[in-house]
Structures are given as C-alpha cells and as structure tokens.
Short mmCIF file of C-alpha atoms and ligand atoms in Angstrom, two decimals:
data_model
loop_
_atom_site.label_atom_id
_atom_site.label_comp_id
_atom_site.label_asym_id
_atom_site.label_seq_id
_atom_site.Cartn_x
_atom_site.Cartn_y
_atom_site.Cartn_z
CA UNK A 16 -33.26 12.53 -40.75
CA UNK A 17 -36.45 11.52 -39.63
CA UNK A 18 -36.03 11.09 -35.58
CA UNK A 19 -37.36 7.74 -34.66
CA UNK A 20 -34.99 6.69 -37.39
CA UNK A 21 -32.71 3.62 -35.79
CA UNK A 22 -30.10 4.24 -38.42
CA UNK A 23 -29.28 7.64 -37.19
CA UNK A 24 -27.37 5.20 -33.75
CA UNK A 25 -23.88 5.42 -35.17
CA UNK A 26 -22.31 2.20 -35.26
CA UNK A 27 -19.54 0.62 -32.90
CA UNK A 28 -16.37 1.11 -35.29
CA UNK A 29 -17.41 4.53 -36.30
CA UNK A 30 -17.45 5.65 -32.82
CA UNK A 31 -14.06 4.03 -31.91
CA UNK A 32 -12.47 6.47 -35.16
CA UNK A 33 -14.31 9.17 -33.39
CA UNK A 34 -11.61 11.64 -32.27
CA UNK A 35 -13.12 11.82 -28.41
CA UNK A 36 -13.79 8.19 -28.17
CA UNK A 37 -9.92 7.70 -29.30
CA UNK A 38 -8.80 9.78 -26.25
CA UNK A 39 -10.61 7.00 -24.31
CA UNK A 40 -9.27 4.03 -26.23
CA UNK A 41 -5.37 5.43 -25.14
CA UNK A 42 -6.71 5.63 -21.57
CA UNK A 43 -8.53 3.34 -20.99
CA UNK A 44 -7.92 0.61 -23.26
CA UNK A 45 -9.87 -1.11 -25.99
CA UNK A 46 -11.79 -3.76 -24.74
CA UNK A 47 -13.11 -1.90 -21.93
CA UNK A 48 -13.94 1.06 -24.43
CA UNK A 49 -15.82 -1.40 -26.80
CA UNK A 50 -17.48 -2.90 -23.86
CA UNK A 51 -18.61 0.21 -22.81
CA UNK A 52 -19.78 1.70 -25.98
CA UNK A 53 -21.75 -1.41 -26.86
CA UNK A 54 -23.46 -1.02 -23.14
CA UNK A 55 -24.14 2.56 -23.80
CA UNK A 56 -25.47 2.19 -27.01
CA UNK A 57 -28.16 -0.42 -26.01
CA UNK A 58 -29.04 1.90 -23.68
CA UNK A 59 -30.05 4.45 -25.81
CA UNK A 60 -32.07 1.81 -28.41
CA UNK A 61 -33.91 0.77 -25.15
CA UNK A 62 -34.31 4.40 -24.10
CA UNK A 63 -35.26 5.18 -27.72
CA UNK A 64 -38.42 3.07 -28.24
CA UNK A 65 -40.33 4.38 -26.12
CA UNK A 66 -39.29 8.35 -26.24
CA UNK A 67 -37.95 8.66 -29.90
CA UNK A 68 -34.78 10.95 -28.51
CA UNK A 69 -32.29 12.26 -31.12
CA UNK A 70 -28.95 10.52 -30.75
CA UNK A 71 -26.18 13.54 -29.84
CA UNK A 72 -22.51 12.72 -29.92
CA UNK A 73 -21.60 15.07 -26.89
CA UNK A 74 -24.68 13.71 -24.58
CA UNK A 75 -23.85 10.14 -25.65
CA UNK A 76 -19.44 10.88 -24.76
CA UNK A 77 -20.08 12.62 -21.50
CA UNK A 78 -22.48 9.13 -20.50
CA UNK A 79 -19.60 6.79 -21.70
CA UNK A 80 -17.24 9.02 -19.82
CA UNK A 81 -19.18 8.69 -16.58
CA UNK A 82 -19.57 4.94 -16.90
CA UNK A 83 -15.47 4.54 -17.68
CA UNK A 84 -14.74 6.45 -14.49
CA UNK A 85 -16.98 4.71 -12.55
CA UNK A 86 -15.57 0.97 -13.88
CA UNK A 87 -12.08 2.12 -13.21
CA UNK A 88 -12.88 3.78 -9.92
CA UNK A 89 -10.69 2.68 -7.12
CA UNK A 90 -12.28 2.17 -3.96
CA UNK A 91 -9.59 2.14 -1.51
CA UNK A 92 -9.16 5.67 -1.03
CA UNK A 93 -7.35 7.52 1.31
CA UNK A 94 -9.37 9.55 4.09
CA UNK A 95 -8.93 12.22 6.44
CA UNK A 96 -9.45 11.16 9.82
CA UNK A 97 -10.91 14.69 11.58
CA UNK A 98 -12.71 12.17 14.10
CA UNK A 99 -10.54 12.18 17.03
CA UNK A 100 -10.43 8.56 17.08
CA UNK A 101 -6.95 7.72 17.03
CA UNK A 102 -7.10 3.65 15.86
CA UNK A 103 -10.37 3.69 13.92
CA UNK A 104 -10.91 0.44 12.48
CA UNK A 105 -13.04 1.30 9.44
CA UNK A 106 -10.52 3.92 8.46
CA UNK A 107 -7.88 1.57 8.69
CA UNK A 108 -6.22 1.48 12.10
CA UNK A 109 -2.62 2.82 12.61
CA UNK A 110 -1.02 5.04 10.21
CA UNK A 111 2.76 4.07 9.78
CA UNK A 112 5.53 5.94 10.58
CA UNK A 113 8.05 6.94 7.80
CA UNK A 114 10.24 4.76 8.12
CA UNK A 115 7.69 1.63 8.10
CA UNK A 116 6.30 3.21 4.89
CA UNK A 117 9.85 3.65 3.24
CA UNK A 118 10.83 0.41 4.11
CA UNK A 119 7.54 -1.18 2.44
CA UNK A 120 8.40 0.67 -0.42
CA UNK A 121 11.98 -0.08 -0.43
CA UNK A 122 10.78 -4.13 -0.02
CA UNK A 123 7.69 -3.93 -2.64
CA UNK A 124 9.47 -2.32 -5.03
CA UNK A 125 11.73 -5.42 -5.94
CA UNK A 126 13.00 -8.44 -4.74
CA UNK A 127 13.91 -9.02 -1.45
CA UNK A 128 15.06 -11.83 1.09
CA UNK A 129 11.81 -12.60 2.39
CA UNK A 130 12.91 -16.65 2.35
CA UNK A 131 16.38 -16.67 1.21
CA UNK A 132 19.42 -16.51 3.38
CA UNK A 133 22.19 -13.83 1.72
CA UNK A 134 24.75 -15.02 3.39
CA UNK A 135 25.10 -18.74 2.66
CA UNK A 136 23.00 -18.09 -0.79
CA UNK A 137 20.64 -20.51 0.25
CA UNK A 138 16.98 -20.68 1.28
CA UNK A 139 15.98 -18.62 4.45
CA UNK A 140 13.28 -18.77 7.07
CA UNK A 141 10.33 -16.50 6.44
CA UNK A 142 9.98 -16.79 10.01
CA UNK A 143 12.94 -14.54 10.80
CA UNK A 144 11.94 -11.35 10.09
CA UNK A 145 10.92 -9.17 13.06
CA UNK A 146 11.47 -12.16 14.98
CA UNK A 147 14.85 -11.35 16.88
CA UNK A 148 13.57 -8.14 17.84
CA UNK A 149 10.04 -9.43 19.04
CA UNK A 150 12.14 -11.34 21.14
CA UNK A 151 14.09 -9.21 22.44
CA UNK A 152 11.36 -6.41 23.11
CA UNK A 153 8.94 -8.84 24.79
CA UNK A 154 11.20 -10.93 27.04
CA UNK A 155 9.71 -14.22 25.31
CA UNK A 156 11.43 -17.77 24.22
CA UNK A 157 10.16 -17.18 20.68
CA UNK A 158 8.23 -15.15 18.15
CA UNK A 159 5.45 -15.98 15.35
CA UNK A 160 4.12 -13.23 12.76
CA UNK A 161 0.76 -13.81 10.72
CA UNK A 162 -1.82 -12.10 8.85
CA UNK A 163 -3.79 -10.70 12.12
CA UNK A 164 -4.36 -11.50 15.50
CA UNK A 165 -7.81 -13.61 14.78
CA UNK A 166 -5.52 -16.00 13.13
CA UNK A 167 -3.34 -15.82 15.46
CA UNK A 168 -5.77 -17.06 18.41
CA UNK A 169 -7.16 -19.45 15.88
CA UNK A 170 -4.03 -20.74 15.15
CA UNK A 171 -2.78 -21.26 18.53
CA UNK A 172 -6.18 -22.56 19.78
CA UNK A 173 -5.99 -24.96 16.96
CA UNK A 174 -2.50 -26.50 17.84
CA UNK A 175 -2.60 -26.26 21.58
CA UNK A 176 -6.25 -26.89 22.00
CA UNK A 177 -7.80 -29.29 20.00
CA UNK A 178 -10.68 -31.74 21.89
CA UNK A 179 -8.94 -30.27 25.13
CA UNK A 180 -11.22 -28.64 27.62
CA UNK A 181 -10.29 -24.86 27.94
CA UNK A 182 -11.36 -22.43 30.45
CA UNK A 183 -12.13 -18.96 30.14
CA UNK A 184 -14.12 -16.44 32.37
CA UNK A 185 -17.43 -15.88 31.25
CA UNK A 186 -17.17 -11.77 31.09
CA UNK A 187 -14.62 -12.51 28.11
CA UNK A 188 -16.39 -14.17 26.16
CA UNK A 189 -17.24 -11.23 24.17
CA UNK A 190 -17.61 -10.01 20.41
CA UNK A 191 -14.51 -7.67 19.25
CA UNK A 192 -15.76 -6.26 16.52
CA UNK A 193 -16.02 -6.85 13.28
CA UNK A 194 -17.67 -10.51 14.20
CA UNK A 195 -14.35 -11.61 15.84
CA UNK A 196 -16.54 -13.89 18.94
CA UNK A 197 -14.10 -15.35 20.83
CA UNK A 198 -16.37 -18.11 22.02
CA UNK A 199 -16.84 -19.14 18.41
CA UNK A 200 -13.42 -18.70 17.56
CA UNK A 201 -12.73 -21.27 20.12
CA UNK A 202 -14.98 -23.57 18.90
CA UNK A 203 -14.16 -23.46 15.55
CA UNK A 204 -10.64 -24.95 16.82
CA UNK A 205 -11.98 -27.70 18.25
CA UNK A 206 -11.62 -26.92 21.54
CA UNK A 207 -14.08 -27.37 24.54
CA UNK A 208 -15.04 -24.16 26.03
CA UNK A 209 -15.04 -24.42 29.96
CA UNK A 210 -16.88 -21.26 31.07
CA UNK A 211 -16.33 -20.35 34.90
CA UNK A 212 -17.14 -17.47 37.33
CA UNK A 213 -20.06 -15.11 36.23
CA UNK A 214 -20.11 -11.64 34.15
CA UNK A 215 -18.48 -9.54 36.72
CA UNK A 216 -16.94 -11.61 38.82
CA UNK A 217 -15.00 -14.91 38.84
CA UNK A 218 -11.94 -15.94 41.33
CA UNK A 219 -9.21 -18.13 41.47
CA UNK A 220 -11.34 -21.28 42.80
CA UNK A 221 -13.51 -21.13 39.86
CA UNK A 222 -10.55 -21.88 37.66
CA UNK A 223 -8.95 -24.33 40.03
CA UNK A 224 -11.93 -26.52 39.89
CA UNK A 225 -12.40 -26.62 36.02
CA UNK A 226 -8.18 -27.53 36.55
CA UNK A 227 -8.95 -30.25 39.13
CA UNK A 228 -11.78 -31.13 36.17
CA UNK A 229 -9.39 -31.94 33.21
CA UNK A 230 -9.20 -28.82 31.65
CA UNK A 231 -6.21 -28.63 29.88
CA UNK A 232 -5.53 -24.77 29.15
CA UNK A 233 -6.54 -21.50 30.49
CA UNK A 234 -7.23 -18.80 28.24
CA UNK A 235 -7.46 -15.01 29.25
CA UNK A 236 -9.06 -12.46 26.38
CA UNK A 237 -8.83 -8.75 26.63
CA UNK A 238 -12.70 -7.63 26.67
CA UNK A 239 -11.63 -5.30 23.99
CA UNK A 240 -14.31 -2.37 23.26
CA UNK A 241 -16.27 -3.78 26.21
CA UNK A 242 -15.77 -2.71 29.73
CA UNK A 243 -17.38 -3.74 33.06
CA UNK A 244 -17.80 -1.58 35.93
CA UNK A 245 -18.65 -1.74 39.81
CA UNK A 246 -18.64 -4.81 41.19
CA UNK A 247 -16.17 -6.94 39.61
CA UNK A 248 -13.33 -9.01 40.81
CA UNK A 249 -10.81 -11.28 38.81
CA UNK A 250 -7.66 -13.19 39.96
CA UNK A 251 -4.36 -11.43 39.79
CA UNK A 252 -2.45 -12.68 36.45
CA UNK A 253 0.50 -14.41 38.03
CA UNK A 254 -1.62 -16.14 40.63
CA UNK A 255 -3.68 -17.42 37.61
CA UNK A 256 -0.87 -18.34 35.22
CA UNK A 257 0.93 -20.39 38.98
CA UNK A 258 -2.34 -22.27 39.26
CA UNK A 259 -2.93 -22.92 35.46
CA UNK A 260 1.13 -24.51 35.86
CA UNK A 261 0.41 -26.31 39.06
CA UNK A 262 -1.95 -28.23 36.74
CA UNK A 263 0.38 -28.73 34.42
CA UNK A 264 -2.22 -26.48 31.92
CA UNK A 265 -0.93 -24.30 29.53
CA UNK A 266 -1.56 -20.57 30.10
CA UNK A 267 -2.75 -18.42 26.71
CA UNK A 268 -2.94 -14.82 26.58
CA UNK A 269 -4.99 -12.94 24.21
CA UNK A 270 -3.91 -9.22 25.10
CA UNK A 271 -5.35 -7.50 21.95
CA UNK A 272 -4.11 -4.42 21.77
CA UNK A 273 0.29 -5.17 21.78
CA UNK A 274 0.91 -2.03 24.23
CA UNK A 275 4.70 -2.22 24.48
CA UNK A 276 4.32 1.53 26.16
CA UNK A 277 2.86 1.82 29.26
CA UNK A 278 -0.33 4.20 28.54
CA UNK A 279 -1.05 5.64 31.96
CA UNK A 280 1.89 8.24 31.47
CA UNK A 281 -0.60 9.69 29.29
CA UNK A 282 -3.39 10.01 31.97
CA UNK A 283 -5.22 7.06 30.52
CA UNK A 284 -6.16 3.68 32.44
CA UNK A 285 -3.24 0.46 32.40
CA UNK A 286 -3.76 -1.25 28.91
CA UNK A 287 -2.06 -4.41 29.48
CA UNK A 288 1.73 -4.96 28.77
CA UNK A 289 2.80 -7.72 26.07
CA UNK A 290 6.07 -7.59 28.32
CA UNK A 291 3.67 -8.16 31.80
CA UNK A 292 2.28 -11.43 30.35
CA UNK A 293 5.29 -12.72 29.53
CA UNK A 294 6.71 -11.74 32.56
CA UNK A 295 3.40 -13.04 34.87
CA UNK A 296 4.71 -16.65 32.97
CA UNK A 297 2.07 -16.89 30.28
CA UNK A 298 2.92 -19.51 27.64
CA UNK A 299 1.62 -17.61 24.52
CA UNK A 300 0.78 -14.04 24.28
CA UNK A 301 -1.56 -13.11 21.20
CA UNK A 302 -1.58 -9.60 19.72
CA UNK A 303 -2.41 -7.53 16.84
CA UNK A 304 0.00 -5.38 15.11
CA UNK A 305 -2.25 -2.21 13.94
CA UNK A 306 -3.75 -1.38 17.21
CA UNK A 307 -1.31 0.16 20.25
CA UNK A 308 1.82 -1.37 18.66
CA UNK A 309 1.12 1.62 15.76
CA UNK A 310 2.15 -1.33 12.92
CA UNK A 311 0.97 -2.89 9.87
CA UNK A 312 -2.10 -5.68 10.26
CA UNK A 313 -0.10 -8.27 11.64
CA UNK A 314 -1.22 -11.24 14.34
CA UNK A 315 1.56 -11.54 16.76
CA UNK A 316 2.14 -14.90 18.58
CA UNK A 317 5.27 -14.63 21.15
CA UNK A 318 6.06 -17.56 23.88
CA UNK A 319 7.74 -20.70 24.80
CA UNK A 320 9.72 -22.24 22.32
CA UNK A 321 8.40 -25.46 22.09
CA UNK A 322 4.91 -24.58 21.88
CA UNK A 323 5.74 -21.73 18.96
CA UNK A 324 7.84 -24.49 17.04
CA UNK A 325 4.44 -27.09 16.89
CA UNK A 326 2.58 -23.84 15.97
CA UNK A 327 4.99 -23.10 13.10
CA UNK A 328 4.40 -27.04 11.74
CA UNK A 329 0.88 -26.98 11.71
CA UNK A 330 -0.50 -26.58 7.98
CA UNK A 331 -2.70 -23.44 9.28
CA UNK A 332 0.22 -21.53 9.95
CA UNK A 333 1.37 -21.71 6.04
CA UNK A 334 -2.51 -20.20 5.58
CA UNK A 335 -2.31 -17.53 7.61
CA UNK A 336 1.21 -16.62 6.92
CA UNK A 337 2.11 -12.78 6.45
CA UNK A 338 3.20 -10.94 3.59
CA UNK A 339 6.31 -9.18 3.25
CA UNK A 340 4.96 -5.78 3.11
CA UNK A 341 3.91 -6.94 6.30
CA UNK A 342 6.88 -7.77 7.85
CA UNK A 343 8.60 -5.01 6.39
CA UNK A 344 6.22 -2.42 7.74
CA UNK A 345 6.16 -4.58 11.37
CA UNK A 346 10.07 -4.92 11.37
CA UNK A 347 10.67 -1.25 10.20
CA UNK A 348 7.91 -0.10 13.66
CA UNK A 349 9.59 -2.67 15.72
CA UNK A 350 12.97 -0.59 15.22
CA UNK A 351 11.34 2.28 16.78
CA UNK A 352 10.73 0.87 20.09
CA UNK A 353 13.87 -0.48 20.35
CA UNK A 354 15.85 2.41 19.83
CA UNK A 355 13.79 4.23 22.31
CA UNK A 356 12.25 6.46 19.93
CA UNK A 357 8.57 5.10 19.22
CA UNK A 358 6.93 7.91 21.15
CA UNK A 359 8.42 10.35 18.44
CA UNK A 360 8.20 8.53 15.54
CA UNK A 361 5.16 6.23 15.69
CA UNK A 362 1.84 8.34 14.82
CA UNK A 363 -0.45 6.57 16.99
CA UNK A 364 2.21 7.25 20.15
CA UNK A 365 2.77 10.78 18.69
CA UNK A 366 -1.13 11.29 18.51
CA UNK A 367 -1.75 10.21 21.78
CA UNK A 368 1.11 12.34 23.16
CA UNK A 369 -0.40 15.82 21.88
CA UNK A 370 -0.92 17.95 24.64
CA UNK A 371 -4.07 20.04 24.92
CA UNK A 372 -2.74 23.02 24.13
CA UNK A 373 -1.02 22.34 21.17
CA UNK A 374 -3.58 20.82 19.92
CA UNK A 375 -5.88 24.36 21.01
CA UNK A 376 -3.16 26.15 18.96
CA UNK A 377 -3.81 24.49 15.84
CA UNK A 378 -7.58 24.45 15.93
CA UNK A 379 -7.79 28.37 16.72
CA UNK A 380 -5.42 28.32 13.60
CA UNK A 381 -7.88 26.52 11.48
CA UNK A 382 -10.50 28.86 12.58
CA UNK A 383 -8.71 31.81 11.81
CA UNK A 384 -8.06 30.72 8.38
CA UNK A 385 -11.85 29.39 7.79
CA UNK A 386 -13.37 32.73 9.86
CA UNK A 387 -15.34 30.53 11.19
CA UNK A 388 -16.59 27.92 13.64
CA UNK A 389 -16.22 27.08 17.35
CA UNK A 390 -12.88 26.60 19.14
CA UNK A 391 -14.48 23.80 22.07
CA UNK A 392 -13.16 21.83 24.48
CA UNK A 393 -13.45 17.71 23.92
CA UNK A 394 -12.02 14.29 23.59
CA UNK A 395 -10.65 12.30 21.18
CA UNK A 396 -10.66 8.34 21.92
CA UNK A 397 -8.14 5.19 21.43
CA UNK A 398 -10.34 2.98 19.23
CA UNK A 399 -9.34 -0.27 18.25
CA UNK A 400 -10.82 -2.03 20.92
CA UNK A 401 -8.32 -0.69 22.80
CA UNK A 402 -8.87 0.97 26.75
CA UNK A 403 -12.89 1.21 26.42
CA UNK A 404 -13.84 4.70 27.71
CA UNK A 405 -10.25 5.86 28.44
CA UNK A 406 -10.26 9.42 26.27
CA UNK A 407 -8.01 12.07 25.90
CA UNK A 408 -8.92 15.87 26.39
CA UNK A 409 -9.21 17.65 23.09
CA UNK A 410 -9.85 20.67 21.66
CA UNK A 411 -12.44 20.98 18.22
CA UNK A 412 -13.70 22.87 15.90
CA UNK A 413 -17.28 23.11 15.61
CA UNK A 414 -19.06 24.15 12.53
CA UNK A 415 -22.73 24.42 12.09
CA UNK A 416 -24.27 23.01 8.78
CA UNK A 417 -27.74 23.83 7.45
CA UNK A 418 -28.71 20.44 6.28
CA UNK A 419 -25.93 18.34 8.46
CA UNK A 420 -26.41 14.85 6.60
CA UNK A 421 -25.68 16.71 3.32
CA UNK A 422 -23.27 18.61 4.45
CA UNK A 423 -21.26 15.52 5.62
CA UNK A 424 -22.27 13.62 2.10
CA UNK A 425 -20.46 16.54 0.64
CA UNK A 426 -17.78 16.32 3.03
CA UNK A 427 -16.98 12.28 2.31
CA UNK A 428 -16.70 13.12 -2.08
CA UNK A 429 -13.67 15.71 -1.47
CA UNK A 430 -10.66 14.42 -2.75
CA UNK A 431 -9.80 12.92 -0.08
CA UNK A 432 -12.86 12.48 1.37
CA UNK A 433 -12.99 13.85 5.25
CA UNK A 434 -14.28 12.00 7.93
CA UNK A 435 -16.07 14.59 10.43
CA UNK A 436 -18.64 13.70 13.71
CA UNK A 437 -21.78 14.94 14.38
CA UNK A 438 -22.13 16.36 18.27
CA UNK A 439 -25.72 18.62 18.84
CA UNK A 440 -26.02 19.81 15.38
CA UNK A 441 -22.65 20.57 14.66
CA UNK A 442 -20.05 19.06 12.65
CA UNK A 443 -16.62 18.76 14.87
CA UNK A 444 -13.23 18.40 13.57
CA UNK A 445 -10.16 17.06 15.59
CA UNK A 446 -6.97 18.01 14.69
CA UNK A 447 -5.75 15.50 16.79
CA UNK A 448 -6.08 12.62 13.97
CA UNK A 449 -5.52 14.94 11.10
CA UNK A 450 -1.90 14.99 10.04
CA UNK A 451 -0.01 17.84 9.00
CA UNK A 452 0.46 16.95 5.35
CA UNK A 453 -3.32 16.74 5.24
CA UNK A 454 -4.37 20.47 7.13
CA UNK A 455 -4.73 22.18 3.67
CA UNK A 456 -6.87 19.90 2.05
CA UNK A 457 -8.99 19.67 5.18
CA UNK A 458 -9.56 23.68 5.31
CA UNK A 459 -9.81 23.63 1.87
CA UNK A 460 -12.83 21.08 1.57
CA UNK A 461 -14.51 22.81 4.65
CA UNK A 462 -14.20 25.90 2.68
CA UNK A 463 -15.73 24.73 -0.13
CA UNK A 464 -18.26 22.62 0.98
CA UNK A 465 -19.22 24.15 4.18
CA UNK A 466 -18.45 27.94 3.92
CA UNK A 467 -19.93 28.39 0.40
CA UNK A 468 -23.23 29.54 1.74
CA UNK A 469 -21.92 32.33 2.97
CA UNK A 470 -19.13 33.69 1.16
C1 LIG B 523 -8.70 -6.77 18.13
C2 LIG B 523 -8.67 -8.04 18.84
C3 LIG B 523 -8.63 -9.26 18.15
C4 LIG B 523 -8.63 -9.31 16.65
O1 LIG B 523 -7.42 -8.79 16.15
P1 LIG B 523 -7.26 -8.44 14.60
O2 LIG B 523 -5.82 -8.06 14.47
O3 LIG B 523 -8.21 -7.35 14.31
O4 LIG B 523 -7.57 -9.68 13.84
C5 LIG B 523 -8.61 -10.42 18.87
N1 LIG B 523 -8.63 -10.40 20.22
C6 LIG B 523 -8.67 -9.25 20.92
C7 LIG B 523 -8.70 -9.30 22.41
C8 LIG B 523 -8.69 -8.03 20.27
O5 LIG B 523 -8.75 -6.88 20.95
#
C-alpha cells in the first residue's frame, strides 16, 4: 500500500464492526461513537496531507478513546478539602451530615410529598417543609425556604421595598463574594438606597434622620468576608430595630451566615444569632443554609407573618423556590439542632469543635505512615464569609515539593483530586477538613505523587 494512499483511511462502518470500536459502541452508545469516529477520522485526512502518516488501528483507538472520556467526563467531582478552611465556597460549602444525605436519598429516590397533603389526599403546601421547625428554632412568626440567601434578600427587598427609600450604613455596603453587591442587589429591587453614617462609623441619629426623611425600611447586612477594625462604632441592634418601629419602618436583617450556635464557646469572636435578631424585634431575618447552619444551599427568610405571607404571593417567590432535595437535606439538618445534637452530628460544628490535640494526633499519624513531612503548628479558618479573621489553632503537615506548582497540578488529577495550600515553599495539609472516610486516599495520593522522588 503505497502510504499517501487515502484509501488505506478505513471507512466509518468498518470501524464500528471493529471488535475494539464495538466495546465502545456498548459503552458509550452509538451516536456518540459515530460522532466521534467521523471527528477523528477527519483529523487524520487533515493531519495526513501535509505529513503522509500511515493510518494504525491501535494509534487511531487509543485517540478515539481519549476523546470519548473526555466528552463523557463529569465535571462535578468530589474533592478533598486538606485546606483547613472549614466552609470553602469553591469546594462547595458545608458537607452534610448523614442523616441530611440519607434523607436526600431516601426523597430523590422516588416520589415524595413535596406538595401533597397525605393525610386528607389532597394537595399540600410546598411551603411546609422545614417550616415548623424554623419556627420553632428561631423564635419567629413564620418561615420561608428558597434557592439561596441572594434570593432571599432579593426577594424580600422586592416585596417590602419597592420605590421605598431604604437605609443602610455605608460600611455594609459591601461585595460578598462571588459578585453578590448588596448595593446592587438593592437596586435591582427597586428600592432607593439611603446611605448614612461613614465606613467605620455611623450612630443612631444618622438613621433617625433618613427615618424623619421618609425612608421606609432599615436594612442591616452582615459585612461578610470583610471586617473593620479600630475606630468604629454602630448602634446597638435593639435600639436600631425601636427607632426603625417608632417610624413605623420595617426592620430587615441580612445575618448571612444562620449561626443557630453561639461560636464563641469555641474561642472564636460572636457571629450573630438568627435567634438574637428575632429576638432584638427585627421583621425579617435573611440567611443562607450552607454556611454556619452546616445545610444544603438554601436562602432562609424567617419573620412576621404578614410580611412572609405577601412574600410567599409575589411571582418571584415561585422563581426562586427550592427543590426538594433541598428541603430534605435542610429539614433532615434542622432535626439536629433541635434535638440538641448538631454539635455531634453536623460536620461543620464537628469540624470546628476538634480540639488541637486531636487534631496533632492524627497529623503525627499521617506522618508516620508517609515517613515524612513536618508536624507544625497552624490555623484552619471558617470561610463562607463567615467571622472574617476569627481562626482556629491547627496542627499541619508540611511537605516540601521540588517544583510546588506541579506538584499541586499532580495533586488536583488524583482520584479525588486533593485540595492542598501553599505556606513558604511547602505544601500543608489539614486534617481538620479532611474526613475520615477520605484519610487513605489522601496518604495515598501524597504517596504517589509527592513521595515518588524518593522512594
Ligand atoms: C453569603 C451571604 C449572602 C449570599 O448568600 P448565598 O446563600 O451564598 O446566596 C448574602 N448576604 C450575606 C450577608 C452573606 O454573608
């Protein structure tokens, strides 16, 4: 066969009889073999022209292999967290406890009564799921669940603040990540942003004279993953929510995070309390459900009866509605707190409950078993947007790496990939975020990717 000889390209249907390309064809299917062959193929005729290559059955498989894997490749993979950072929003925020993730399965693995009422056989409320225990857990009138808490502000802001003048401080108007700006947010509802006091400081006459102005809600937003320090001064919560009421203004509460636990039994600063807002009088209190509370993404809107029933009417609500894997995971986490057992059920309260010397324990273990690395003291962090700079004491393992950007390249393919941090030329791990079922496969990749060099 001469080589620059187009007739020696094998056609479509002969490859699909080929015994190798018939594995593929019972894997992946047909049309996406066809598709594929037909893609490889002009390849090679392009390739061919211009460098006369002889076509090779095993060359041309393993390149129609490679190109099937990659179509069917799915991208939301699980990681290992070895960060330290306990709510990390690119890696997905809370991990669930067992019993959230048995319920989900339990509820997406057939029907369920996500709108329909079992006992009178007729339809049901969406709306009641999670909702008595919200209630009960937070002190509040009421109880709303959507798809996160951006909606949730956007919601409310939309029903309770439309061509109303609304005041906020101007050190919250900040950017939570991810592009969530609250001053944009409230614009996009239609509402007219009244900003008063300065950065760092702003006191109760600055909102009493937007009040005296018209204003016709207050709004207070957790600064998130921002944090100012020094000189700074703001009005005590109830004193704001009694002047926002003398007014007859509606008080909203963006809290963020959804701590239900108080956090400084764990050495770190006061995150607030959903409980404490509703408490202080607020009217709505906005949270998310994957950050402190240690759920599902959820947007969690508790308050006063009337004002949740408008929210519930407005045609936004049916658009940001949540799931019912969502509720099932959110009712399922719920349980935990009120049974009194979050701290020892929910990961993100277990993680942040791990003393330092457990934690020691288990990274002088790993190093045993690796023979290598650093045993060194450090911190791990919330995340989440949650208490900026509060951190927890840690302890790491350190490992040096020749060529540290490749070395952590390497680290992110292992199956699962593992998610390390760089500190002064070393890579650190910290158990802290790594859970048990994952320990072997961690040492196991760090073997293999970082010990090879040596052993
Ligand atoms: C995180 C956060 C949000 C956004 O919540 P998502 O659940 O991520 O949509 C809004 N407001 C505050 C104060 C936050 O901290």
């Amino acid at each position: 066969m001469r080589m620059n000889d187009l007739r020696q390209i094998p056609s479509v249907d002969a490859l699909l009889r080929h015994a190798d390309i018939k594995v593929f064809r019972q894997e992946f299917g047909d049309a996406l073999v066809v598709e594929t062959l037909r893609e490889k193929l002009t390849d090679f005729r392009n390739t061919y022209k211009s460098t006369s290559l002889i076509f090779s059955i095993p060359e041309f498989v393993k390149q129609v292999t490679t190109s099937l894997q990659e179509k069917t490749q799915i991208t939301l993979l699980p990681v290992i967290n070895a960060t330290g950072v306990i709510l990390h929003t690119n890696l997905g925020r809370a991990v669930l406890s067992d019993s959230a993730i048995n319920h989900v399965e339990q509820i997406s693995g057939g029907y369920s009564a996500l709108e329909f009422n079992v006992e009178s056989g007729g339809r049901g409320a969406r709306s009641v799921h999670a909702h008595d225990i919200l209630v009960r857990l937070t002190g509040a009138e009421d109880a709303l669940v959507v798809n996160n808490n951006a909606a949730a502000v956007l919601l409310v802001l939309t029903v309770l603040a439309r061509r109303k003048q609304v005041v906020i401080s101007r050190g919250q108007l900040v950017e939570i990540g991810g592009g969530f700006r609250v001053p944009e947010v409230m614009k996009v509802s239609g509402a007219r942003l009244v900003e008063v006091g300065t950065t760092n400081r702003v006191r109760l006459e600055d909102f009493e004279e937007a009040l005296k102005n018209g204003a016709g809600l207050v709004m207070r937003a957790h600064a998130s993953n921002f944090k100012i320090i020094g000189f700074t001064e703001e009005p005590e919560l109830s004193d704001l929510v009694s002047l926002t009421h003398k007014h007859n203004a509606l008080f909203i509460d963006d809290i963020g995070s959804g701590a239900l636990i108080d956090t400084t039994q764990f050495g770190l600063s006061k995150e607030p309390l959903v409980q404490d807002s509703v408490t202080a009088g607020a009217d709505i209190v906005c949270f998310s459900g994957d950050k402190l509370l240690g759920g599902p993404q959820a947007g969690i809107i508790v308050g006063k009866k009337e004002l949740i029933a408008r929210i519930k009417k407005h045609p936004l609500a049916r658009a940001v509605r949540a799931d019912k894997l969502c509720l099932a995971a959110l009712e399922a986490t719920l349980a935990h707190y009120l049974k009194g057992n979050a701290l020892d059920n929910i990961p993100v309260w277990k993680m942040i409950a791990l003393q330092p010397d457990d934690l020691q324990k288990r990274t002088i273990q790993w190093q045993k078993e690796l023979g290598t690395g650093e045993v060194i003291p450090e911190v791990s962090t919330i995340g989440g947007g949650s208490l900026p700079g509060g951190t927890l004491p840690t302890f790491v393992l350190a490992i040096q790496a020749k060529q540290i950007d490749k070395a952590l390249a390497q680290l992110r393919k292992n199956n699962p990939p593992i998610i390390g941090r760089i500190k002064d030329d070393r890579i650190l791990f910290d158990p802290r975020t790594v859970l048990e079922s994952e320990e072997q496969n961690l040492l196991n990749g760090i073997k293999r990717i970082l010990l090879k060099e040596t052993s």
